[in-house]
Short mmCIF file of C-alpha atoms in Angstrom, two decimals:
data_model
loop_
_atom_site.label_atom_id
_atom_site.label_comp_id
_atom_site.label_asym_id
_atom_site.label_seq_id
_atom_site.Cartn_x
_atom_site.Cartn_y
_atom_site.Cartn_z
CA MET A 1 9.67 9.08 -57.14
CA SER A 2 12.59 7.01 -58.46
CA LEU A 3 14.56 4.38 -56.46
CA GLU A 4 17.59 6.62 -56.76
CA VAL A 5 15.77 9.51 -54.97
CA ALA A 6 14.33 7.17 -52.33
CA LEU A 7 17.91 5.82 -51.68
CA LEU A 8 19.30 9.34 -51.35
CA GLY A 9 16.50 10.13 -48.91
CA PHE A 10 17.49 7.09 -46.82
CA LEU A 11 21.18 7.84 -46.97
CA SER A 12 20.51 11.38 -45.85
CA ILE A 13 19.45 10.08 -42.46
CA PHE A 14 21.59 6.98 -42.21
CA PRO A 15 24.57 8.53 -40.43
CA TRP A 16 22.50 9.95 -37.69
CA GLY A 17 20.55 6.75 -37.10
CA PHE A 18 23.72 4.73 -37.07
CA PHE A 19 25.15 7.19 -34.61
CA LEU A 20 22.19 6.77 -32.23
CA ILE A 21 22.13 2.97 -32.41
CA LEU A 22 25.90 2.82 -31.79
CA LEU A 23 25.75 5.02 -28.67
CA PHE A 24 22.49 3.75 -27.16
CA PRO A 25 23.37 1.48 -24.22
CA GLY A 26 22.57 -2.23 -24.14
CA LYS A 27 22.49 -4.92 -26.75
CA ILE A 28 20.36 -4.62 -29.99
CA THR A 29 17.40 -6.78 -29.10
CA ARG A 30 14.26 -7.62 -31.15
CA ARG A 31 12.28 -5.19 -29.09
CA LYS A 32 14.72 -2.35 -29.93
CA VAL A 33 14.58 -3.31 -33.66
CA VAL A 34 10.78 -3.21 -33.54
CA LEU A 35 10.79 0.14 -31.80
CA ILE A 36 13.24 1.55 -34.30
CA PHE A 37 11.07 0.47 -37.37
CA LEU A 38 7.87 1.55 -35.74
CA ALA A 39 9.31 5.02 -34.89
CA PHE A 40 10.62 5.36 -38.36
CA PHE A 41 7.13 4.56 -39.73
CA LEU A 42 5.60 7.08 -37.29
CA GLY A 43 8.03 9.64 -38.61
CA TYR A 44 6.70 8.91 -42.19
CA LEU A 45 3.19 9.10 -40.86
CA SER A 46 3.83 12.53 -39.26
CA THR A 47 5.04 13.79 -42.71
CA GLU A 48 1.86 12.61 -44.34
CA ILE A 49 -0.21 14.27 -41.55
CA VAL A 50 1.63 17.57 -42.06
CA LEU A 51 1.07 17.41 -45.84
CA LYS A 52 -2.66 16.77 -45.37
CA LEU A 53 -3.14 19.49 -42.76
CA HIS A 54 -1.09 22.19 -44.38
CA PRO A 55 -3.48 23.13 -47.27
CA ILE A 56 -6.35 23.09 -44.77
CA PHE A 57 -4.82 25.57 -42.34
CA TRP A 58 -2.91 27.61 -44.94
CA PRO A 59 -4.59 27.28 -48.38
CA GLU A 60 -2.63 28.78 -51.21
CA VAL A 61 -3.65 32.37 -51.82
CA LYS A 62 -2.29 35.12 -53.99
CA ILE A 63 -0.04 37.21 -51.87
CA ALA A 64 -0.08 40.89 -52.47
CA THR A 65 3.16 42.81 -52.81
CA PRO A 66 4.33 43.88 -49.33
CA LYS A 67 3.75 47.54 -48.63
CA ARG A 68 6.36 47.57 -45.83
CA SER A 69 9.69 45.93 -45.66
CA GLY A 70 8.80 44.63 -42.21
CA HIS A 71 6.02 42.56 -43.75
CA ILE A 72 8.69 40.27 -45.23
CA LEU A 73 10.24 39.64 -41.79
CA THR A 74 6.74 38.91 -40.39
CA GLN A 75 6.04 36.39 -43.15
CA THR A 76 9.45 34.72 -42.52
CA ALA A 77 8.74 34.45 -38.78
CA HIS A 78 5.33 33.03 -39.41
CA ILE A 79 6.52 30.40 -41.84
CA ALA A 80 9.46 29.51 -39.58
CA PHE A 81 7.71 29.23 -36.21
CA ILE A 82 4.06 28.50 -37.03
CA GLN A 83 3.67 26.83 -40.49
CA ALA A 84 6.86 24.71 -40.09
CA GLY A 85 7.99 24.77 -36.52
CA MET A 86 4.68 24.44 -34.57
CA MET A 87 2.90 22.12 -37.05
CA GLU A 88 5.78 19.80 -37.67
CA GLU A 89 6.79 19.52 -34.04
CA PHE A 90 3.23 19.05 -32.92
CA CYS A 91 2.67 16.12 -35.39
CA LYS A 92 5.93 14.56 -34.41
CA GLY A 93 5.55 15.31 -30.76
CA ILE A 94 2.11 13.81 -30.38
CA LEU A 95 3.26 10.56 -31.98
CA ILE A 96 6.37 10.39 -29.80
CA LEU A 97 4.18 10.95 -26.73
CA LEU A 98 1.53 8.35 -27.66
CA SER A 99 4.03 5.68 -28.66
CA GLY A 100 6.14 6.46 -25.67
CA LEU A 101 3.21 5.85 -23.33
CA LEU A 102 2.36 2.62 -25.05
CA LEU A 103 5.86 1.22 -25.58
CA ALA A 104 8.35 3.06 -23.34
CA PHE A 105 6.58 3.72 -20.13
CA ASP A 106 6.79 1.65 -16.97
CA TRP A 107 3.37 1.91 -15.46
CA LYS A 108 4.44 0.30 -12.22
CA LYS A 109 7.22 2.73 -11.58
CA TYR A 110 5.29 5.46 -13.48
CA GLN A 111 8.39 6.36 -15.37
CA PHE A 112 9.53 6.67 -18.97
CA ARG A 113 12.15 4.13 -19.97
CA LYS A 114 15.21 5.06 -21.99
CA GLU A 115 13.71 3.62 -25.16
CA ILE A 116 11.81 6.84 -25.45
CA VAL A 117 15.04 8.40 -26.83
CA LEU A 118 15.15 5.80 -29.57
CA ILE A 119 11.62 6.56 -30.37
CA GLY A 120 12.08 10.28 -30.51
CA GLY A 121 15.27 9.95 -32.62
CA PHE A 122 13.86 7.74 -35.27
CA VAL A 123 10.53 9.48 -35.49
CA ALA A 124 12.61 12.57 -36.35
CA LEU A 125 14.60 10.62 -38.93
CA GLY A 126 11.62 9.06 -40.49
CA PHE A 127 10.20 12.49 -40.97
CA ALA A 128 13.39 13.96 -42.23
CA GLY A 129 13.99 11.08 -44.64
CA ILE A 130 10.65 11.55 -46.31
CA GLU A 131 11.06 15.30 -46.44
CA ASN A 132 14.50 15.05 -47.83
CA ALA A 133 13.41 12.63 -50.55
CA ASN A 134 10.71 15.07 -51.63
CA TYR A 135 13.14 18.02 -51.81
CA ILE A 136 15.67 15.92 -53.75
CA PHE A 137 12.93 14.77 -56.13
CA SER A 138 11.80 18.38 -56.67
CA ALA A 139 15.43 19.56 -57.37
CA LYS A 140 16.92 19.62 -60.93
CA GLU A 141 18.86 16.61 -61.96
CA GLU A 142 22.17 18.40 -61.71
CA ASP A 143 21.26 19.89 -58.33
CA ARG A 144 20.25 16.63 -56.54
CA ILE A 145 23.67 15.71 -55.08
CA ALA A 146 24.16 19.21 -53.69
CA MET A 147 20.60 19.04 -52.28
CA PHE A 148 21.36 15.63 -50.75
CA VAL A 149 24.51 16.87 -49.04
CA GLY A 150 22.75 19.96 -47.71
CA ARG A 151 19.77 18.07 -46.45
CA THR A 152 21.98 15.47 -44.73
CA ILE A 153 24.15 17.94 -42.93
CA ARG A 154 21.53 20.50 -41.99
CA SER A 155 17.93 19.29 -42.16
CA SER A 156 18.38 15.82 -41.05
CA ASN A 157 20.68 17.01 -38.22
CA ALA A 158 18.12 19.60 -37.21
CA HIS A 159 15.18 17.26 -36.96
CA PHE A 160 17.29 14.70 -35.17
CA LEU A 161 18.68 17.12 -32.52
CA ILE A 162 15.33 18.77 -31.90
CA ASN A 163 13.49 15.56 -31.24
CA LEU A 164 16.36 13.99 -29.23
CA CYS A 165 16.21 17.00 -27.00
CA PHE A 166 12.45 16.65 -26.75
CA ALA A 167 12.74 12.81 -26.03
CA LEU A 168 15.35 13.44 -23.35
CA ALA A 169 12.87 15.74 -21.60
CA PHE A 170 10.63 12.61 -21.00
CA VAL A 171 13.45 10.78 -19.29
CA LYS A 172 14.32 13.87 -17.27
CA SER A 173 10.70 14.25 -16.24
CA ASN A 174 11.02 11.01 -14.27
CA ARG A 175 12.69 13.04 -11.52
CA LYS A 176 9.67 15.32 -11.14
CA GLU A 177 6.50 14.81 -9.24
CA PRO A 178 3.72 13.22 -11.45
CA LYS A 179 1.58 16.43 -11.16
CA ASP A 180 4.49 18.47 -12.56
CA ARG A 181 5.27 16.30 -15.53
CA PRO A 182 2.56 17.58 -17.99
CA LEU A 183 3.92 21.14 -17.60
CA ALA A 184 7.46 20.00 -18.05
CA LEU A 185 6.56 18.15 -21.22
CA PHE A 186 4.58 21.07 -22.61
CA LEU A 187 7.62 23.30 -22.00
CA ALA A 188 9.74 20.76 -23.80
CA PHE A 189 7.27 20.98 -26.78
CA LEU A 190 7.55 24.77 -26.78
CA LEU A 191 11.32 24.43 -26.73
CA ALA A 192 11.24 22.14 -29.73
CA VAL A 193 9.01 24.63 -31.57
CA SER A 194 11.42 27.49 -30.68
CA GLN A 195 14.48 25.49 -31.86
CA HIS A 196 12.78 24.55 -35.15
CA GLY A 197 11.53 28.05 -35.68
CA LEU A 198 14.95 29.62 -35.01
CA PHE A 199 16.63 27.21 -37.39
CA ASN A 200 14.13 28.04 -40.13
CA PHE A 201 14.23 31.71 -39.41
CA PHE A 202 18.01 31.68 -39.82
CA VAL A 203 18.20 29.61 -42.98
CA LEU A 204 15.11 30.81 -44.94
CA PRO A 205 16.78 34.00 -46.11
CA GLN A 206 19.68 31.92 -47.37
CA SER A 207 22.25 34.35 -46.07
CA ARG A 208 25.80 33.57 -44.96
CA PHE A 209 25.17 35.16 -41.58
CA GLY A 210 22.02 33.05 -41.11
CA ALA A 211 24.04 29.93 -41.94
CA TRP A 212 26.57 30.93 -39.18
CA LEU A 213 23.76 31.45 -36.73
CA SER A 214 22.17 28.08 -37.53
CA THR A 215 25.55 26.34 -37.12
CA ALA A 216 25.99 28.05 -33.72
CA LEU A 217 22.50 26.80 -32.78
CA PHE A 218 23.50 23.28 -33.88
CA VAL A 219 26.60 23.37 -31.70
CA GLY A 220 24.75 24.52 -28.71
CA ILE A 221 22.04 21.85 -28.97
CA TRP A 222 24.66 19.16 -29.62
CA VAL A 223 26.45 20.18 -26.39
CA TRP A 224 23.25 20.12 -24.45
CA ILE A 225 22.14 16.72 -25.81
CA VAL A 226 25.54 15.09 -25.24
CA LYS A 227 25.51 16.31 -21.65
CA ASP A 228 21.97 15.07 -21.00
CA PHE A 229 22.56 11.73 -22.88
CA ARG A 230 25.53 11.00 -20.68
CA ALA A 231 23.69 12.08 -17.50
CA PHE A 232 20.35 10.41 -18.09
CA VAL A 233 20.92 7.56 -20.53
CA LEU A 234 24.52 6.32 -20.19
CA LYS A 235 25.23 7.22 -16.54
CA ASP A 236 22.49 4.96 -15.08
CA GLU A 237 23.63 2.14 -17.31
CA ASN A 238 27.21 2.47 -16.13
CA LEU A 239 26.15 2.55 -12.53
CA SER A 240 24.03 -0.54 -12.91
CA ASP A 241 27.01 -2.35 -14.44
CA THR A 242 29.23 -1.31 -11.57
CA VAL A 243 26.76 -2.73 -9.01
CA VAL A 244 26.64 -6.10 -10.79
CA ASP A 245 30.43 -6.30 -11.03
CA ALA A 246 30.63 -5.52 -7.30
CA GLU A 247 28.20 -8.22 -6.41
CA ILE A 248 30.15 -10.77 -8.51
CA LEU A 249 33.36 -9.80 -6.77
CA ASP A 250 31.82 -10.20 -3.36
CA GLU A 251 30.54 -13.64 -4.23
CA THR A 252 34.01 -14.76 -5.38
#
């Protein structure tokens, strides 16, 4: 893989990473920088795990010509939801969970800290960056820029949104009883698989109608994430600032 392809892979995720860092509350500390780079590496690691496991679970076999037209739809659904959706989201999700428990969990309060959102976002971007670079590398020389633009707008966006939604579920689970959290996080994982599967199911046939549906899915998830991000990440930060300001005014 050439330096040019690697650079295009990085640039395909840069806008989304910059967006998350810009909006995430608080100053950029050394801890946050370490979390970002670690999460990015875990995203790369999840890509490698998927590539290693894929030929084990689904070895390449000669596929017979479908006897029924419905067989094509079944294959598309299997690729979208199982081969891609479930496997990729499981590999990313388990790394988000483990790193979140190690680095973004307050064991005294028994709550996830907001940094889990950074971890989830950059695991997704690490995965997407490597995946995008591989697709760009596989494309013809004259098609690489078009592939780069498409992967930046769609694929990077999809991975980013899906795992932000998943990571926000960890923060939202803080409001639940400890015994109810495993179920809540498992449902969040199933949601991520469903979102990923639907996106792939819409775009795999490469139809205009499928592109419209995937765009509608993007818009819906964006609205959902912005609402939750403001409620569970930014709102508490603003409230804490208000309290500090009030205390300062009282002292003066």
